[in-house]
PDB file of C-alpha atoms in Angstrom:
ATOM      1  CA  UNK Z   1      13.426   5.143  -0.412  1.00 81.00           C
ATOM      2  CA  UNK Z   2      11.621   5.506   2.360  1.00 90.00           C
ATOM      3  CA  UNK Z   3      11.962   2.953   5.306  1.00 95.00           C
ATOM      4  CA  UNK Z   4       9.256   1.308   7.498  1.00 96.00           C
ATOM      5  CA  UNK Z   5      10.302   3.589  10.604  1.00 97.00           C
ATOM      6  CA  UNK Z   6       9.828   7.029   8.626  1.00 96.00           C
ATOM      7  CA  UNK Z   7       6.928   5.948   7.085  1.00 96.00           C
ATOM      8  CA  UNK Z   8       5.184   5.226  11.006  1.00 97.00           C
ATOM      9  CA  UNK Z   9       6.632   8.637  11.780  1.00 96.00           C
ATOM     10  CA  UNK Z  10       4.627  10.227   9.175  1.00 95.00           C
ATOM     11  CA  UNK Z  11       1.570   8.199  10.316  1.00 95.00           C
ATOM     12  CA  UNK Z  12       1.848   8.812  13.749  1.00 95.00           C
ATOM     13  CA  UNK Z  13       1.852  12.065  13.217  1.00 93.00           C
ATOM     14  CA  UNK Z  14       5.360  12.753  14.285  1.00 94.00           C
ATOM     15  CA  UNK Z  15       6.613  15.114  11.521  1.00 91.00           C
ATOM     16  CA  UNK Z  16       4.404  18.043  12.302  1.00 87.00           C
ATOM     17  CA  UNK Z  17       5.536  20.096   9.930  1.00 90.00           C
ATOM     18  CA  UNK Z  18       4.497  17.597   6.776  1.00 90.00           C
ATOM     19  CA  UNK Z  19       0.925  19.433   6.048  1.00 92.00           C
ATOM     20  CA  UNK Z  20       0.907  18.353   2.193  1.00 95.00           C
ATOM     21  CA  UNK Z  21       1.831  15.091   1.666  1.00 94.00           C
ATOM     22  CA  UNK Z  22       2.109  12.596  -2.068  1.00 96.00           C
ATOM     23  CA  UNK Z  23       2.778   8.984  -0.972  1.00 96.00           C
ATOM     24  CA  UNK Z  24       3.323   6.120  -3.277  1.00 96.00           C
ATOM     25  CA  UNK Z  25       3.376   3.207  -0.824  1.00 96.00           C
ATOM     26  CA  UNK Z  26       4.024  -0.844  -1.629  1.00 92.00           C
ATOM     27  CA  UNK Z  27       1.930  -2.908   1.205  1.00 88.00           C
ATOM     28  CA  UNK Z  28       5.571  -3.443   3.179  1.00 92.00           C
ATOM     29  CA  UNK Z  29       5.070   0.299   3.555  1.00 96.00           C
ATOM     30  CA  UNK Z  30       1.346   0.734   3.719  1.00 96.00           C
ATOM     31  CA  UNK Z  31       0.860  -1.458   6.955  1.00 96.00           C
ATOM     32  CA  UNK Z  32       3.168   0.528   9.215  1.00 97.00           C
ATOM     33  CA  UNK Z  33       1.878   4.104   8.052  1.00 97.00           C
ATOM     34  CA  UNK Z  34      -1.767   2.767   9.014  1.00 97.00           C
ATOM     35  CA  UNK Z  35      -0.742   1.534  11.954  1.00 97.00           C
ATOM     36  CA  UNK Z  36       0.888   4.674  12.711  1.00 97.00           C
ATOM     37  CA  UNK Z  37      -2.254   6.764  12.348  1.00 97.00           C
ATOM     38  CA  UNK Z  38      -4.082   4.038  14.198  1.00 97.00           C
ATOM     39  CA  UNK Z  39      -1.601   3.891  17.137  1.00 97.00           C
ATOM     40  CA  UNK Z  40      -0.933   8.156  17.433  1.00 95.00           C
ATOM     41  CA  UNK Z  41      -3.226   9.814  20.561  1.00 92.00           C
ATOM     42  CA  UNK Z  42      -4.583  12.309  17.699  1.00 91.00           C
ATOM     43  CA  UNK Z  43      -4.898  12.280  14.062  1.00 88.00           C
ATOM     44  CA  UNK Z  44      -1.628  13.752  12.042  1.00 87.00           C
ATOM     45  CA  UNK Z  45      -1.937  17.803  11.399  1.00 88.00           C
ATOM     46  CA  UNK Z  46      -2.038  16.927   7.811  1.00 91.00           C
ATOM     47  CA  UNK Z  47      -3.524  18.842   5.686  1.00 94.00           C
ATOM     48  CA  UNK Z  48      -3.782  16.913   2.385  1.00 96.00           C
ATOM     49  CA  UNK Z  49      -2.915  13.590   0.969  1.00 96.00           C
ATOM     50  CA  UNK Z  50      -2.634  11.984  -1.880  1.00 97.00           C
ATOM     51  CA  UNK Z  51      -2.108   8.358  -1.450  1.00 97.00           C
ATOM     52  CA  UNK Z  52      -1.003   5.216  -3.434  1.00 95.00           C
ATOM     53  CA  UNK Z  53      -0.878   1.926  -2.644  1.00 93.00           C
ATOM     54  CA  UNK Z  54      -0.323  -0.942  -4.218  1.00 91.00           C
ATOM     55  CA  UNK Z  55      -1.264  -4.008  -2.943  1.00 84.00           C
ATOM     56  CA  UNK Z  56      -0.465  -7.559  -4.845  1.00 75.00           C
ATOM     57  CA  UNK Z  57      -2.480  -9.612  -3.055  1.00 72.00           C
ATOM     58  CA  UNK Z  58      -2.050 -12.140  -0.371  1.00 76.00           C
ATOM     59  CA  UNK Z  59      -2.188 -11.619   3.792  1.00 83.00           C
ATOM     60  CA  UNK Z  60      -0.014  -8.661   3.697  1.00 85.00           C
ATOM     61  CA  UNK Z  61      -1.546  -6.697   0.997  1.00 84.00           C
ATOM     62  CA  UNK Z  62      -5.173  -7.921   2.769  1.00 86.00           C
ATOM     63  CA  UNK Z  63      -3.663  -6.559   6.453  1.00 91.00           C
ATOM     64  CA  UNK Z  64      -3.291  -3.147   4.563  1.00 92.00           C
ATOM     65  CA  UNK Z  65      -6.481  -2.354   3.011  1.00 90.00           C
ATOM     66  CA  UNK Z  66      -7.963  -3.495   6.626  1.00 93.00           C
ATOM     67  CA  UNK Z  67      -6.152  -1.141   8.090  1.00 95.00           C
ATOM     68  CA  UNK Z  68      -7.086   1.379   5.770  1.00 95.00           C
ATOM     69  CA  UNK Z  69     -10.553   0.598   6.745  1.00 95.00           C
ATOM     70  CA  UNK Z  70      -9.781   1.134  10.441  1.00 96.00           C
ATOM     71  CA  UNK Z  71      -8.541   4.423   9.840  1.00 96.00           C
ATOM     72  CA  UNK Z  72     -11.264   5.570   7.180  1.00 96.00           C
ATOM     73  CA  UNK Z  73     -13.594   4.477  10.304  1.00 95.00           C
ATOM     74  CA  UNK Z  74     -11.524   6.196  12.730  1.00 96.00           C
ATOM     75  CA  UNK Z  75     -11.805   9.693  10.993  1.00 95.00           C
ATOM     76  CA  UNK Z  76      -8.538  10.415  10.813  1.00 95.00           C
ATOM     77  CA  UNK Z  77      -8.033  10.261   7.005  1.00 95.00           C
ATOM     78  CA  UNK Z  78     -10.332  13.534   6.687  1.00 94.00           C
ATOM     79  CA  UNK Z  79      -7.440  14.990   4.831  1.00 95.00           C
ATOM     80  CA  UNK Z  80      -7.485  12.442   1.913  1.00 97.00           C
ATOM     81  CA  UNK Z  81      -7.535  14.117  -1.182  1.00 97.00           C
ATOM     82  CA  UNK Z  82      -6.337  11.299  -3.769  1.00 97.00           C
ATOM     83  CA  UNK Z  83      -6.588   7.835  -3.092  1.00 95.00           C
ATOM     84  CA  UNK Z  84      -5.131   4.843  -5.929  1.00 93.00           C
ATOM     85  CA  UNK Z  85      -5.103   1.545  -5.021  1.00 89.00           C
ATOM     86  CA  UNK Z  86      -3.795  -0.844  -7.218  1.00 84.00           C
ATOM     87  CA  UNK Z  87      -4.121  -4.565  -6.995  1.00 74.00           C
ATOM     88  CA  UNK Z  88      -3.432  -7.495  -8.837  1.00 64.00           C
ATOM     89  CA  UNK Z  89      -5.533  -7.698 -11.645  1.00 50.00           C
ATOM     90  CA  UNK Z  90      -5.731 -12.022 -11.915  1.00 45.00           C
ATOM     91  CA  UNK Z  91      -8.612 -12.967  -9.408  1.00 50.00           C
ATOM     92  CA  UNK Z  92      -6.731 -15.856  -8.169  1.00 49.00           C
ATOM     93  CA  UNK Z  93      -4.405 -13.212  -6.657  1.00 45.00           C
ATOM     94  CA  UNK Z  94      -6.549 -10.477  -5.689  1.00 53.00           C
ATOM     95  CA  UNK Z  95      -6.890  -9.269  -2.161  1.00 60.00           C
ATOM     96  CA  UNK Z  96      -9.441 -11.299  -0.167  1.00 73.00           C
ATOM     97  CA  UNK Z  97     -12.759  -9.986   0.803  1.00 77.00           C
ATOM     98  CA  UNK Z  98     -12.107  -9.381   4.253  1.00 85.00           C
ATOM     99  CA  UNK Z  99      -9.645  -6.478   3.414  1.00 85.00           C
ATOM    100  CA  UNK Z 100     -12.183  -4.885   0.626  1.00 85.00           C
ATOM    101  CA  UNK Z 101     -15.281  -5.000   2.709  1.00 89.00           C
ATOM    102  CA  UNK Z 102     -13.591  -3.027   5.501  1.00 91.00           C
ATOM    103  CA  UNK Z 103     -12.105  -0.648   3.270  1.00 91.00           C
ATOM    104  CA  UNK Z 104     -15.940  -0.467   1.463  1.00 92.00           C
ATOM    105  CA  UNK Z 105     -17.576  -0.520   5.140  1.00 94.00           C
ATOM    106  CA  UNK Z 106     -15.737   2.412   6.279  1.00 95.00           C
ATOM    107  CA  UNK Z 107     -16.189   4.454   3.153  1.00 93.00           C
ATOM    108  CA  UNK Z 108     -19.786   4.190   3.638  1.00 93.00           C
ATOM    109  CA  UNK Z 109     -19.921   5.637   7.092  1.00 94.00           C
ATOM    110  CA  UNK Z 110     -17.149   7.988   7.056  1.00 95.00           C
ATOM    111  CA  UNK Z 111     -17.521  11.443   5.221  1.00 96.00           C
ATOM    112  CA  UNK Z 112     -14.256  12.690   3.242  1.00 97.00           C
ATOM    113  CA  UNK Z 113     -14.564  16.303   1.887  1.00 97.00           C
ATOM    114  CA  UNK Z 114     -11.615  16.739   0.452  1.00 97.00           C
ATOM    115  CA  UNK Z 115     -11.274  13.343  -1.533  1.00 97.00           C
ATOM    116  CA  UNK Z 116     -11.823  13.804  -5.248  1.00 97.00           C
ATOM    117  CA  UNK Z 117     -10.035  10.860  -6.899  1.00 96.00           C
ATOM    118  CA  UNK Z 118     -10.826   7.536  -6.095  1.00 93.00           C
ATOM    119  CA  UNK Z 119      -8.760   5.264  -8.757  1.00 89.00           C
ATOM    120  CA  UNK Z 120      -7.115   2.110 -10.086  1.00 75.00           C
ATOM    121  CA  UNK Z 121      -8.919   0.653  -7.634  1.00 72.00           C
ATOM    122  CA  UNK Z 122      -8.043  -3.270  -9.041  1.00 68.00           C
ATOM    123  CA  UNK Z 123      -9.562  -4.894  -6.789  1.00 69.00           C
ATOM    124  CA  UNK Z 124     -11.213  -7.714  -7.962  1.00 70.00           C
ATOM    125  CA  UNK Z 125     -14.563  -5.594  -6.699  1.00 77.00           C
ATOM    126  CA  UNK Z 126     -17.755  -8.012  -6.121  1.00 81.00           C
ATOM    127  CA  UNK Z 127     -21.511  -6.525  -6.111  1.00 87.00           C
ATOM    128  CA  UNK Z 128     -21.254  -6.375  -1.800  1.00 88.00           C
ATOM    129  CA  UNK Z 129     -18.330  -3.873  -2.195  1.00 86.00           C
ATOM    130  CA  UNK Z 130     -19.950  -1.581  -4.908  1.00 88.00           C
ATOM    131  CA  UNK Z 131     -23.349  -1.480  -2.914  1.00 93.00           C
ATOM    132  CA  UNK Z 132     -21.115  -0.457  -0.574  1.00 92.00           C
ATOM    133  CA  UNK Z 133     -19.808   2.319  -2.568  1.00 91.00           C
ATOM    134  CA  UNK Z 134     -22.817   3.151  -3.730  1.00 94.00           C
ATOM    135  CA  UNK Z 135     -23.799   3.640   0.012  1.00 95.00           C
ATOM    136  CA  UNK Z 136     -21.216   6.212  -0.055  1.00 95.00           C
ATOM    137  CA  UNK Z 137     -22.428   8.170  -2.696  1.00 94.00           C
ATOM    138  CA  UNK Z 138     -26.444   8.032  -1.319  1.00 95.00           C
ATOM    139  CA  UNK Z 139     -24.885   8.873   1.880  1.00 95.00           C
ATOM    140  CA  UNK Z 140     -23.151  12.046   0.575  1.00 96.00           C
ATOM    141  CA  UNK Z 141     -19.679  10.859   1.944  1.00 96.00           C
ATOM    142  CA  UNK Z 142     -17.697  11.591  -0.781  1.00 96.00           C
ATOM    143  CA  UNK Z 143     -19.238  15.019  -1.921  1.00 97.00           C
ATOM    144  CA  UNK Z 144     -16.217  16.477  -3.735  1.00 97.00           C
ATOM    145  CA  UNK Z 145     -15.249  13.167  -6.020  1.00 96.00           C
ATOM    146  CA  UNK Z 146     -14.980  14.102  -9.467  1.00 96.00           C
ATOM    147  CA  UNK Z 147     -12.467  11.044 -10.937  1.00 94.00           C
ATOM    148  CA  UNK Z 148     -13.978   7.354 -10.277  1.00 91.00           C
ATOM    149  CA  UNK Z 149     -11.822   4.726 -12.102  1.00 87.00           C
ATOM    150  CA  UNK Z 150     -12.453   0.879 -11.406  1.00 78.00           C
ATOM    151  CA  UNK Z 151     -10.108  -0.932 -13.573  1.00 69.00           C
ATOM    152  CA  UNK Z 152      -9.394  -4.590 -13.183  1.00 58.00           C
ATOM    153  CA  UNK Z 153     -13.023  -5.918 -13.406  1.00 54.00           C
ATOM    154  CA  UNK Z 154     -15.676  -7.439 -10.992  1.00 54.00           C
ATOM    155  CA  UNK Z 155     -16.443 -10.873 -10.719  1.00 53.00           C
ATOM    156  CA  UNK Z 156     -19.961 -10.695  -9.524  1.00 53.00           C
ATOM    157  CA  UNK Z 157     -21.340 -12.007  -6.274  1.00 53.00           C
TER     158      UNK Z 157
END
């Protein structure tokens, strides 16, 4: 598997070559690839990525969807082409707002051409992050997204 250090390489933009990337990332793995893009003087020469992540719940899995957010916000995740995050599905375990309002926030006021999938988002979603979303969409952000799958509920609010 892949290991913490290769996985900040890739962020930070340090394998060059890597212009196509798949990544299926637990949050162990997630938090040092953001903070790789976050850290790196430039964003990688990637050219498209598909991404999962799954998240469990708790700080950690909250610290990566935050810093998901930062680099949505940053622009440097222009390249995204698939994005699946999957969470727990029992509320009681489900990441904490904090972590899906950033990740909502920046998704409104970011633009990402290339992303067309936006799934298994179980996320315990609440009516703040899908207005959100729904920013997104009014604000033609997410122009090319053809699959939209929100699986694990919302709980209202």
């Amino acid at each position: 598997g892949l290991s913490e250090a290769v996985v900040w390489r890739i962020g930070a933009g340090k394998c060059p070559s890597l212009r196509t990337l798949s990544l299926c990332l637990n949050e162990d793995l997630a938090i040092p690839f953001f903070q790789g893009i976050v850290q790196a003087a430039e964003s990688p020469k990637t050219t498209k990525l598909d991404l999962c992540i799954y998240l469990p719940g708790g700080e950690s899995g909250n610290e990566a969807l935050k810093l998901a957010g930062q680099v949505l916000e940053m622009g440097r995740l222009s390249f995204l082409r698939k994005l699946h995050i999957e969470g727990r599905r029992n509320q009681e375990g489900g990441l904490q707002q904090e972590g899906r309002t950033a990740f909502f926030r920046a998704l409104s006021s970011v633009k990402l051409p290339l992303l067309t999938e936006l799934s298994r988002l179980e996320l315990w979603l609440r009516d703040a992050d899908l207005r959100l979303f729904a920013d997104a969409v009014r604000a033609g952000n997410i122009p090319a997204l053809r699959v939209l799958d929100l699986r694990g509920g919302s709980v209202g609010e």
